[in-house]
C-alpha positions as semicolon CSV with decimal commas, in nm:
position;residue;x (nm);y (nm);z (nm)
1;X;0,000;0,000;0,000
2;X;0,120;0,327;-0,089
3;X;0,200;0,619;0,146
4;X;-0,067;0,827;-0,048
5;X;-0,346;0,533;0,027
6;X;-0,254;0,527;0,414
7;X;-0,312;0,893;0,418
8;X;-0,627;0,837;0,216
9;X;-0,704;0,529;0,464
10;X;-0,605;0,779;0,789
11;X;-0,831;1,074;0,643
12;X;-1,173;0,856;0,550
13;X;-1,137;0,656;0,904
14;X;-1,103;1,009;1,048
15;X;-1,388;1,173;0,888
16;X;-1,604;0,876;0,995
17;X;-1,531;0,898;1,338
18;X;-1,619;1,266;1,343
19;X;-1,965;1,223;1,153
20;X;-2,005;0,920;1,446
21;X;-1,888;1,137;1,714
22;X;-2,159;1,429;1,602
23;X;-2,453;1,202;1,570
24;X;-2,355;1,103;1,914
25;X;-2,366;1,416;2,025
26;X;-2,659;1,483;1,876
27;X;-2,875;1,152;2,016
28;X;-2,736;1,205;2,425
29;X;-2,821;1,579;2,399
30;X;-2,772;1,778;2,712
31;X;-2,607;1,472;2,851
32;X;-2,268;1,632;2,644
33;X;-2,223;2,003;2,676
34;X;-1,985;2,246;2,507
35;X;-1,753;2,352;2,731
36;X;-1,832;2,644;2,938
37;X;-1,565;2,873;2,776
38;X;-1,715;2,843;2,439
39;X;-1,862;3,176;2,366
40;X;-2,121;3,211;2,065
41;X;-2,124;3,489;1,849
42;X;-2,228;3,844;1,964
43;X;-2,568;4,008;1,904
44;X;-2,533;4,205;1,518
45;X;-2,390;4,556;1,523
46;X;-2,208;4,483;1,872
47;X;-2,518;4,487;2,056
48;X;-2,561;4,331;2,438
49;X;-2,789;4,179;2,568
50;X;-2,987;4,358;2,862
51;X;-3,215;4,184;3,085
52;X;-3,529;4,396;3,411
53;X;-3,655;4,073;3,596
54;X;-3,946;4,181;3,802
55;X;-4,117;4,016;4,100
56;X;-4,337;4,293;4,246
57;X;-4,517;4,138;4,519
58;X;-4,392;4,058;4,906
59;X;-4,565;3,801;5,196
60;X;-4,500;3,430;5,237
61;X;-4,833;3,376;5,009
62;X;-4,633;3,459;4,717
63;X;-4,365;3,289;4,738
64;X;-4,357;3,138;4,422
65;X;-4,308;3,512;4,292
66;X;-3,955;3,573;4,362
67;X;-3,892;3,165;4,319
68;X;-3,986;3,257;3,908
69;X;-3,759;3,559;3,908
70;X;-3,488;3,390;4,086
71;X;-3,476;3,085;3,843
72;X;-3,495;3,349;3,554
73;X;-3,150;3,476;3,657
74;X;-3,030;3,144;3,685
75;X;-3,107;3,088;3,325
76;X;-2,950;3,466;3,219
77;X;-2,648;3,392;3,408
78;X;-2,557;3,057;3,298
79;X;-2,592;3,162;2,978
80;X;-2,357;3,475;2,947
81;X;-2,499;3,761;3,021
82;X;-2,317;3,939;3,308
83;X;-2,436;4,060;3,628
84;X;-2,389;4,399;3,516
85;X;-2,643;4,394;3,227
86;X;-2,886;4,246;3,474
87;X;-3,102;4,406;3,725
88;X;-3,378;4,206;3,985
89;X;-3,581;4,381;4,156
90;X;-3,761;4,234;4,423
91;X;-3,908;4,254;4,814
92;X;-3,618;4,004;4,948
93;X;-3,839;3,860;5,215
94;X;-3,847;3,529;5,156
95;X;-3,522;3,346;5,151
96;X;-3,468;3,432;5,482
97;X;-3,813;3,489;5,621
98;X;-3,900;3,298;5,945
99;X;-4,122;3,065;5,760
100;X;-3,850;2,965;5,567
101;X;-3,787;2,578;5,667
102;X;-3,421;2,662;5,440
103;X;-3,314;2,964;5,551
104;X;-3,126;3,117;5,275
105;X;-3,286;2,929;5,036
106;X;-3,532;2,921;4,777
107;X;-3,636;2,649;4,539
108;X;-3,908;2,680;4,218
109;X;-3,998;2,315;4,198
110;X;-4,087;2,027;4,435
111;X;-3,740;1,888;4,509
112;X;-3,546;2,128;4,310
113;X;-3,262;2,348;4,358
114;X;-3,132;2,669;4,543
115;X;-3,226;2,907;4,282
116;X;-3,143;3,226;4,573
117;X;-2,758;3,144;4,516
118;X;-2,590;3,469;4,401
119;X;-2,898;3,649;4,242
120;X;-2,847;4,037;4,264
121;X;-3,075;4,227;4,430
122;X;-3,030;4,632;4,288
123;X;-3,379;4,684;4,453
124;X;-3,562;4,560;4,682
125;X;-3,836;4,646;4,962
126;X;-4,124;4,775;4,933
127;X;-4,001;5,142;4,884
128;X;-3,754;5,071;4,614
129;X;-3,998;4,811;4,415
130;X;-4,204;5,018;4,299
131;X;-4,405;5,131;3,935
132;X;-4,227;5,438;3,942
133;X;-3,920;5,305;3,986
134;X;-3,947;5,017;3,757
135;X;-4,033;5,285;3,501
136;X;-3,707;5,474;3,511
137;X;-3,500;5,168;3,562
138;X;-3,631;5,020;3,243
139;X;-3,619;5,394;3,028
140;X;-3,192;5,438;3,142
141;X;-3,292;5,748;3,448
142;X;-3,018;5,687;3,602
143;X;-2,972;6,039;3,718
144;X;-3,338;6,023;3,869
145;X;-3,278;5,653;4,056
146;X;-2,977;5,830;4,261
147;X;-2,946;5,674;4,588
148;X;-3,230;5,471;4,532
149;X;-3,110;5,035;4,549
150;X;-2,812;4,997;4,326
151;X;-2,897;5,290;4,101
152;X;-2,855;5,052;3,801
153;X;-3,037;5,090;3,486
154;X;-3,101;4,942;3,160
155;X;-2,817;5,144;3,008
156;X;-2,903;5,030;2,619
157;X;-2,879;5,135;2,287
158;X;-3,012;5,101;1,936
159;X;-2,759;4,763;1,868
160;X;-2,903;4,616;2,209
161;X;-3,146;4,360;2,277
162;X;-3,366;4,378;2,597
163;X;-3,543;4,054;2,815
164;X;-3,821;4,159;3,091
165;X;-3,946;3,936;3,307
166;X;-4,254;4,069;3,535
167;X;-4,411;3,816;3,775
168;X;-4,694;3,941;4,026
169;X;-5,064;3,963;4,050
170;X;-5,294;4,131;3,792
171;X;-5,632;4,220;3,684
172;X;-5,809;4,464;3,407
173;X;-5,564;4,686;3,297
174;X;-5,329;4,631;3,588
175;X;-5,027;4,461;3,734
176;X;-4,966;4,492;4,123
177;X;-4,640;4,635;4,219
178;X;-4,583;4,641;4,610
179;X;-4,830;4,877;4,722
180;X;-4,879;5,018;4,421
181;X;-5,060;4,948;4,082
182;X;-4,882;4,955;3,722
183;X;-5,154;5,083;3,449
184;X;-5,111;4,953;3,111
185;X;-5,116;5,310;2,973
186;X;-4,829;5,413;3,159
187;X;-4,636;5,057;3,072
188;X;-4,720;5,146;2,705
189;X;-4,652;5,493;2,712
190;X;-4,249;5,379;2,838
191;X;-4,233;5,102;2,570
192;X;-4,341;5,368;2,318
193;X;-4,087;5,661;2,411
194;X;-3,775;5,365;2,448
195;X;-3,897;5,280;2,094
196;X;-3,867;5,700;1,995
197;X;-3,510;5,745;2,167
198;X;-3,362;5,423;2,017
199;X;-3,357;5,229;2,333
200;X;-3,324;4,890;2,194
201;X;-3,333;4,685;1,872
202;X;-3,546;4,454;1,960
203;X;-3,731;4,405;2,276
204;X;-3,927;4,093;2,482
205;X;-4,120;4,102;2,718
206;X;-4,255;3,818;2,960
207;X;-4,528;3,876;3,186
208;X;-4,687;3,639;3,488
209;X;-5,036;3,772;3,603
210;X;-5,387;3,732;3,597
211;X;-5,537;3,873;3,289
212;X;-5,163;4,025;3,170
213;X;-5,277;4,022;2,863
214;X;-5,510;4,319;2,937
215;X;-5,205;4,508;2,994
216;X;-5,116;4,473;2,611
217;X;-5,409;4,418;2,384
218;X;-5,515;4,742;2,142
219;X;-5,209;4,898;2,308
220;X;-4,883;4,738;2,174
221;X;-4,787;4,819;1,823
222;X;-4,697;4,549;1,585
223;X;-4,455;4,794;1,407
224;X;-4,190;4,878;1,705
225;X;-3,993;4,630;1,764
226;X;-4,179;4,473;2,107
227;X;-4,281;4,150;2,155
228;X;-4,501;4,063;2,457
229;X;-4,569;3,711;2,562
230;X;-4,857;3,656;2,859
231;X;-4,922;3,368;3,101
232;X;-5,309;3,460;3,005
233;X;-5,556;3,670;2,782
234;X;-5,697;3,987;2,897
235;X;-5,968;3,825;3,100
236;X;-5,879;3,496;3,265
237;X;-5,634;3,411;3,527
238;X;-5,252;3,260;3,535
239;X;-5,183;2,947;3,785
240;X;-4,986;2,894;4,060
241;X;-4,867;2,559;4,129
242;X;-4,624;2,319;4,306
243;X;-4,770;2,287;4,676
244;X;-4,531;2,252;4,890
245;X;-4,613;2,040;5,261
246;X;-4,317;2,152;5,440
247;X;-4,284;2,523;5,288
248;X;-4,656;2,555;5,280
249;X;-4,663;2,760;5,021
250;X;-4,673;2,700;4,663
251;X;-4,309;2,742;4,465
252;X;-4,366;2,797;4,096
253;X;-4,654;2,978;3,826
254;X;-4,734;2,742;3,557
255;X;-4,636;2,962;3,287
256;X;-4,290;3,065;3,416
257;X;-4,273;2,734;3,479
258;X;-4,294;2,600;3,167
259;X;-4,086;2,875;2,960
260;X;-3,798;2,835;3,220
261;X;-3,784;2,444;3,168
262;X;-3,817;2,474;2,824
263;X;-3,475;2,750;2,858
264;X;-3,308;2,529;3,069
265;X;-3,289;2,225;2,854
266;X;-3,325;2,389;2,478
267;X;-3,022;2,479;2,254
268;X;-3,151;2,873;2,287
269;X;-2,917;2,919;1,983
270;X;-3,157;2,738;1,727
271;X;-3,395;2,761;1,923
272;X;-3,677;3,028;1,811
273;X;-3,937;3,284;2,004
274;X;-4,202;3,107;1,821
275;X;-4,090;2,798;1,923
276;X;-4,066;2,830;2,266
277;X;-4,427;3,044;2,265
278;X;-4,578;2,724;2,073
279;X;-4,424;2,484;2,346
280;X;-4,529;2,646;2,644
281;X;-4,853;2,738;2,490
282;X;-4,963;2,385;2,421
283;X;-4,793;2,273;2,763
284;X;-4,952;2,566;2,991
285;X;-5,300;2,401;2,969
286;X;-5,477;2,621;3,249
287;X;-5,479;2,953;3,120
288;X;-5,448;3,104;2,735
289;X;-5,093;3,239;2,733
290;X;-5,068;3,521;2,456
291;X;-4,840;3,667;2,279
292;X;-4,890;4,076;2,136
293;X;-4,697;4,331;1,964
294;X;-4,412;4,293;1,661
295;X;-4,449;3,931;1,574
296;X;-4,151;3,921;1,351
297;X;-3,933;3,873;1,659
298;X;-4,080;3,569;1,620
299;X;-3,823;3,421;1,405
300;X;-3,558;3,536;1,644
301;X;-3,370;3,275;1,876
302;X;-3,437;3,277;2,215
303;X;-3,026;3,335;2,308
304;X;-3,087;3,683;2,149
305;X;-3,263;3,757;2,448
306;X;-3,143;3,555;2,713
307;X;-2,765;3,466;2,616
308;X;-2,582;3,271;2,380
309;X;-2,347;3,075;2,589
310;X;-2,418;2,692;2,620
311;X;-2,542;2,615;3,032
312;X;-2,350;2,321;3,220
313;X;-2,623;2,284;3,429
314;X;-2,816;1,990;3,460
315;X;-3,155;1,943;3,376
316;X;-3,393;1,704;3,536
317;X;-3,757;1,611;3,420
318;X;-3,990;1,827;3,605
319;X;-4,324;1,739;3,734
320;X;-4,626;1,855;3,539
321;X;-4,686;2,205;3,708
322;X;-5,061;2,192;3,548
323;X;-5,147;1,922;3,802
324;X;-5,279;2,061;4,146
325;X;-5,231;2,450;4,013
326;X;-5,489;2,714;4,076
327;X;-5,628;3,038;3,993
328;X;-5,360;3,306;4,144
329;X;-5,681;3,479;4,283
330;X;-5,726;3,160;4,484
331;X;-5,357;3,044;4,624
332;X;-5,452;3,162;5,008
333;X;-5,758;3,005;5,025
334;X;-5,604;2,677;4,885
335;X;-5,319;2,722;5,127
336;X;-5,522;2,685;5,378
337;X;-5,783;2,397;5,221
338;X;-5,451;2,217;5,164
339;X;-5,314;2,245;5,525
340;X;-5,613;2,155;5,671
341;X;-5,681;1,840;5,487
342;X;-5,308;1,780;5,579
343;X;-5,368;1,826;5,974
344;X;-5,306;1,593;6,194
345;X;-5,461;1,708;6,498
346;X;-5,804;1,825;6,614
347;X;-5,662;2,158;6,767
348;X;-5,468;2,197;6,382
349;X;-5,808;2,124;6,180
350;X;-5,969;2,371;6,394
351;X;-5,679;2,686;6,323
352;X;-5,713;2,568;5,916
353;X;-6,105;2,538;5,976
354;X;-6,108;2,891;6,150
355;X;-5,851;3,050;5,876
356;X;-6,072;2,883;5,623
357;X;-6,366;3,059;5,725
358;X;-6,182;3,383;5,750
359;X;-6,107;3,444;5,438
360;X;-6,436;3,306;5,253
361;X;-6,579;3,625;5,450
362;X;-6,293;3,805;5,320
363;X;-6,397;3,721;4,946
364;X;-6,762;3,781;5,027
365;X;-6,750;4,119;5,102
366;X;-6,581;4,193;4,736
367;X;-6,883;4,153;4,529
368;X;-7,192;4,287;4,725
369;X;-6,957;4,612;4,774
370;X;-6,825;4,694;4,393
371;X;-7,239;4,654;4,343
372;X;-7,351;4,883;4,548
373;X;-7,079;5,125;4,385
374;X;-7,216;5,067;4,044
375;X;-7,594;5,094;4,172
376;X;-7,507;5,442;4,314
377;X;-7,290;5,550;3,974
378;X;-7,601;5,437;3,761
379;X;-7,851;5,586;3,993
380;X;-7,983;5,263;4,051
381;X;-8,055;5,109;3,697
382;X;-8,114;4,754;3,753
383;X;-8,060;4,648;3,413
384;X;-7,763;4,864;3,395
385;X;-7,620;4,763;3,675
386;X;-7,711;4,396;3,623
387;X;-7,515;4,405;3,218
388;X;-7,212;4,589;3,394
389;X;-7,155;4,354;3,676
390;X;-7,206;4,037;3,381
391;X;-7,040;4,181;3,130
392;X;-6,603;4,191;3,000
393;X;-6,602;4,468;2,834
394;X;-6,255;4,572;2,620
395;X;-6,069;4,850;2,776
396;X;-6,007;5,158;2,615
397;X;-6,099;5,468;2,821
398;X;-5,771;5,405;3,061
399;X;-5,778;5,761;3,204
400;X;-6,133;5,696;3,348
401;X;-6,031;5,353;3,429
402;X;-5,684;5,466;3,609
403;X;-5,846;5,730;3,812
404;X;-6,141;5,475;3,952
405;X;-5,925;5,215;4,006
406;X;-5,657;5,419;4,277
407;X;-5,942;5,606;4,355
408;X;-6,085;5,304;4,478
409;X;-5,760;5,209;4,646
410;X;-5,694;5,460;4,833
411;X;-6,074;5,480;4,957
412;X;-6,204;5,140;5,047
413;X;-5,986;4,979;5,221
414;X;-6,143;4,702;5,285
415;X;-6,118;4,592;4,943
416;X;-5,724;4,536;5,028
417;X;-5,602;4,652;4,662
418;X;-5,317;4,772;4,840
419;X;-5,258;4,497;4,968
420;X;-5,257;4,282;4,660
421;X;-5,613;4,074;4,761
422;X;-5,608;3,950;4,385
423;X;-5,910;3,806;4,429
424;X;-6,062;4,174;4,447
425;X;-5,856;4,219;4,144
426;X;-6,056;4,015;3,971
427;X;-6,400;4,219;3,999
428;X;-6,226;4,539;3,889
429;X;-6,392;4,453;3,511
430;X;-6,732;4,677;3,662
431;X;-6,502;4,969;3,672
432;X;-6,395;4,863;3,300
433;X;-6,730;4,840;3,222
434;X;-6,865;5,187;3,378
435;X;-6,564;5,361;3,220
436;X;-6,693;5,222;2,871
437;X;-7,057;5,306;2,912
438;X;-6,958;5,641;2,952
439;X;-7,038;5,691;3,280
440;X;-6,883;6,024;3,374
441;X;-6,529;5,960;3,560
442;X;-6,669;6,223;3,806
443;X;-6,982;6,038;3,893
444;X;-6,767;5,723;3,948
445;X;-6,514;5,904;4,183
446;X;-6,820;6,027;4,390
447;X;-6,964;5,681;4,371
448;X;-6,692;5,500;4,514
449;X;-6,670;5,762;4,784
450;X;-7,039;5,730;4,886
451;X;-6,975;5,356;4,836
452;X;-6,706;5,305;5,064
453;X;-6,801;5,510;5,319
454;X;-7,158;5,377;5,434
């Protein structure tokens, strides 16, 4: 045999053990990884990417809040994008609350993992998250967030891609923040000037909360470069889910859920928006999760948003997050359903029975209340009032709807918007409803006022 044909032996054998070795590769999957110090290409232009993760509530109840955001900066981190292009906002009273059975610690799945570990926290408590704030983080204030948390901002440009992740409660037109409320209008109205100045080339946003997709639809233009995705339509809830005995709480939101498992065990580099949306659409099977805006992004790969480097982390299947979830609206009443068919002694079954109890009277003051505000802003119209406390009306008069709504807030009280009682959330769709039957906004303020204060 010549010394040509040995090369020509050397050189086929080699070239088969490389097509081998990549269908290998290819069948174990995540079971191989590419080694951590393999960097992908950068975003076009020499763009970064530039990530807001959100969790706006606070209490033990909502755990599972911070649990999502925390596990979204575990997915930004481990793939590339540096602490300094990320900001997390959030109370920070869990990990080490007294309830806490892992101090320190939180996990998003039965079972699963410290997902606390290293997270940032640029603001936190209930001054510092805030709408206001959030606002002027997102738009690059930096000059108006001084002394305020870490002072960070999203500090992007026209090359730059931007990721936000909000997770809290919502209802018409409305995402809780703290002790505060976030209008779509205002939301909007911040997308809209970031699209004027050249904020970003391309932005996504991810929202967790009952009827988030209210805080999008006939708002978000498909022609600026925004792409929202929602756990839910305008009108219907998102889930918790993941009880957890020993935490008592529950740890996760089906939607986040499901987009974060499908980011931690996709190749986010081939992977596409659409993709992803069309996964954890068709696996989020108790509410309608949505998508709005510019739906070319679309076509985009998910690592355009949340980083190109390949994770090292190991995935695990995850238990189906649909089974045993529940409306948001509902978690602390099933919290304590849950821990009282889990009680073990008489004296136990009577605190759950009692706490039970407490908060069915809780829920039934919310209706007979926002009716007796509608009666008095309709001068008692019975068929009036009867189509505007049946009816889901779209919403477009958002001034009228703003003003009502913190109207409402900050005068009944017992209503507990303040206080994030989502399940009056929920029944905010009158105020919808009066604000599109043209009800004066004037005769609605004085309504609620009368209202509240008989």
């Amino acid at each position: 045999m010549t010394g040509d044909h040995v090369i020509a032996k050397y050189q086929n054998s080699r070239l088969f053990r490389m097509k081998a070795l990549c269908v290998l590769l290819a069948f174990v999957g995540l079971s191989v990884a590419i080694p951590s110090d393999f960097v992908f290409p950068p975003l076009e232009n020499g763009g970064k990417n530039w990530a807001l993760l959100v969790a706006g509530s606070n209490g033990w109840g909502n755990y599972r809040h911070q649990a999502d955001v925390c596990h979204a900066y575990q997915i930004l981190k481990s793939h590339g994008i540096p602490d300094e292009q990320i900001i997390v906002m959030m109370v920070d009273d869990i990990a080490n609350n007294k309830m806490n059975p892992t101090p320190g610690k939180i996990i998003n799945r039965p079972e699963g993992d410290d997902v606390y570990h290293g997270v940032l926290k640029d603001y936190t408590g209930l001054k510092e998250v805030a709408p206001d704030v959030f606002l002027k983080v997102l738009q690059g204030k930096k000059e108006e967030l001084a002394g305020i948390g870490s002072g960070k901002v999203i500090d992007s440009g026209p090359n730059d891609n931007v990721f936000v992740n909000f997770v809290d409660h919502g209802g018409p037109g409305i995402v809780a923040f703290g002790r505060k409320l976030l209008h779509a209008l205002d939301l909007i109205k911040t997308l809209d000037d970031m699209h004027k100045e050249k904020k970003f080339a391309k932005l996504l946003f991810y929202m967790e909360a009952c009827e988030s997709g209210s805080m999008f639809e006939y708002l978000l233009a498909k022609n600026k470069n925004i792409l929202a995705v929602t756990a839910s339509n305008a009108t219907t809830s998102s889930y918790a889910c993941y009880f957890d005995k020993k935490r008592k709480t529950f740890l996760g939101d089906v939607f986040s859920v499901k987009w974060m498992e499908d980011s931690d065990k996709e190749n986010l580099n081939s992977e596409t928006i659409e993709k992803q949306f069309k996964i954890v659409k068709r696996e989020t099977n108790t509410s309608t999760v949505c998508q709005f805006g510019d739906m070319k992004i679309d076509s985009m790969t998910v690592s355009e948003f949340q980083g190109s480097s390949q994770s090292n982390q190991i995935v695990y299947p995850i238990p189906d997050p649909n089974v045993g979830a529940v409306p948001s609206e509902d978690v602390d009443l099933h919290i304590n359903m849950n821990l009282f068919k889990l009680a073990s002694t008489a004296e136990d079954r009577k605190y759950y029975s009692e706490k039970i109890a407490q908060e069915s009277m809780r829920r039934g003051k919310v209706a007979p209340l926002i009716q007796k505000i509608v009666s008095i802003a309709t001068n008692s119209n019975n068929r009036q009032v009867e189509r505007i406390m049946k009816a889901r009306m779209g919403l477009f008069r958002h001034e009228c709807y703003k003003a009502a709504v913190e109207h409402l807030a900050d005068t009944c009280p017992q209503l507990e918007l303040r206080q994030q009682f989502g399940y009056a959330f929920k029944h905010l769709y009158a105020f919808v409803n009066l604000c599109e039957e043209s009800v004066p906004t004037e005769t609605i303020l004085e309504a609620i006022t009368k209202g509240c204060s008989q």
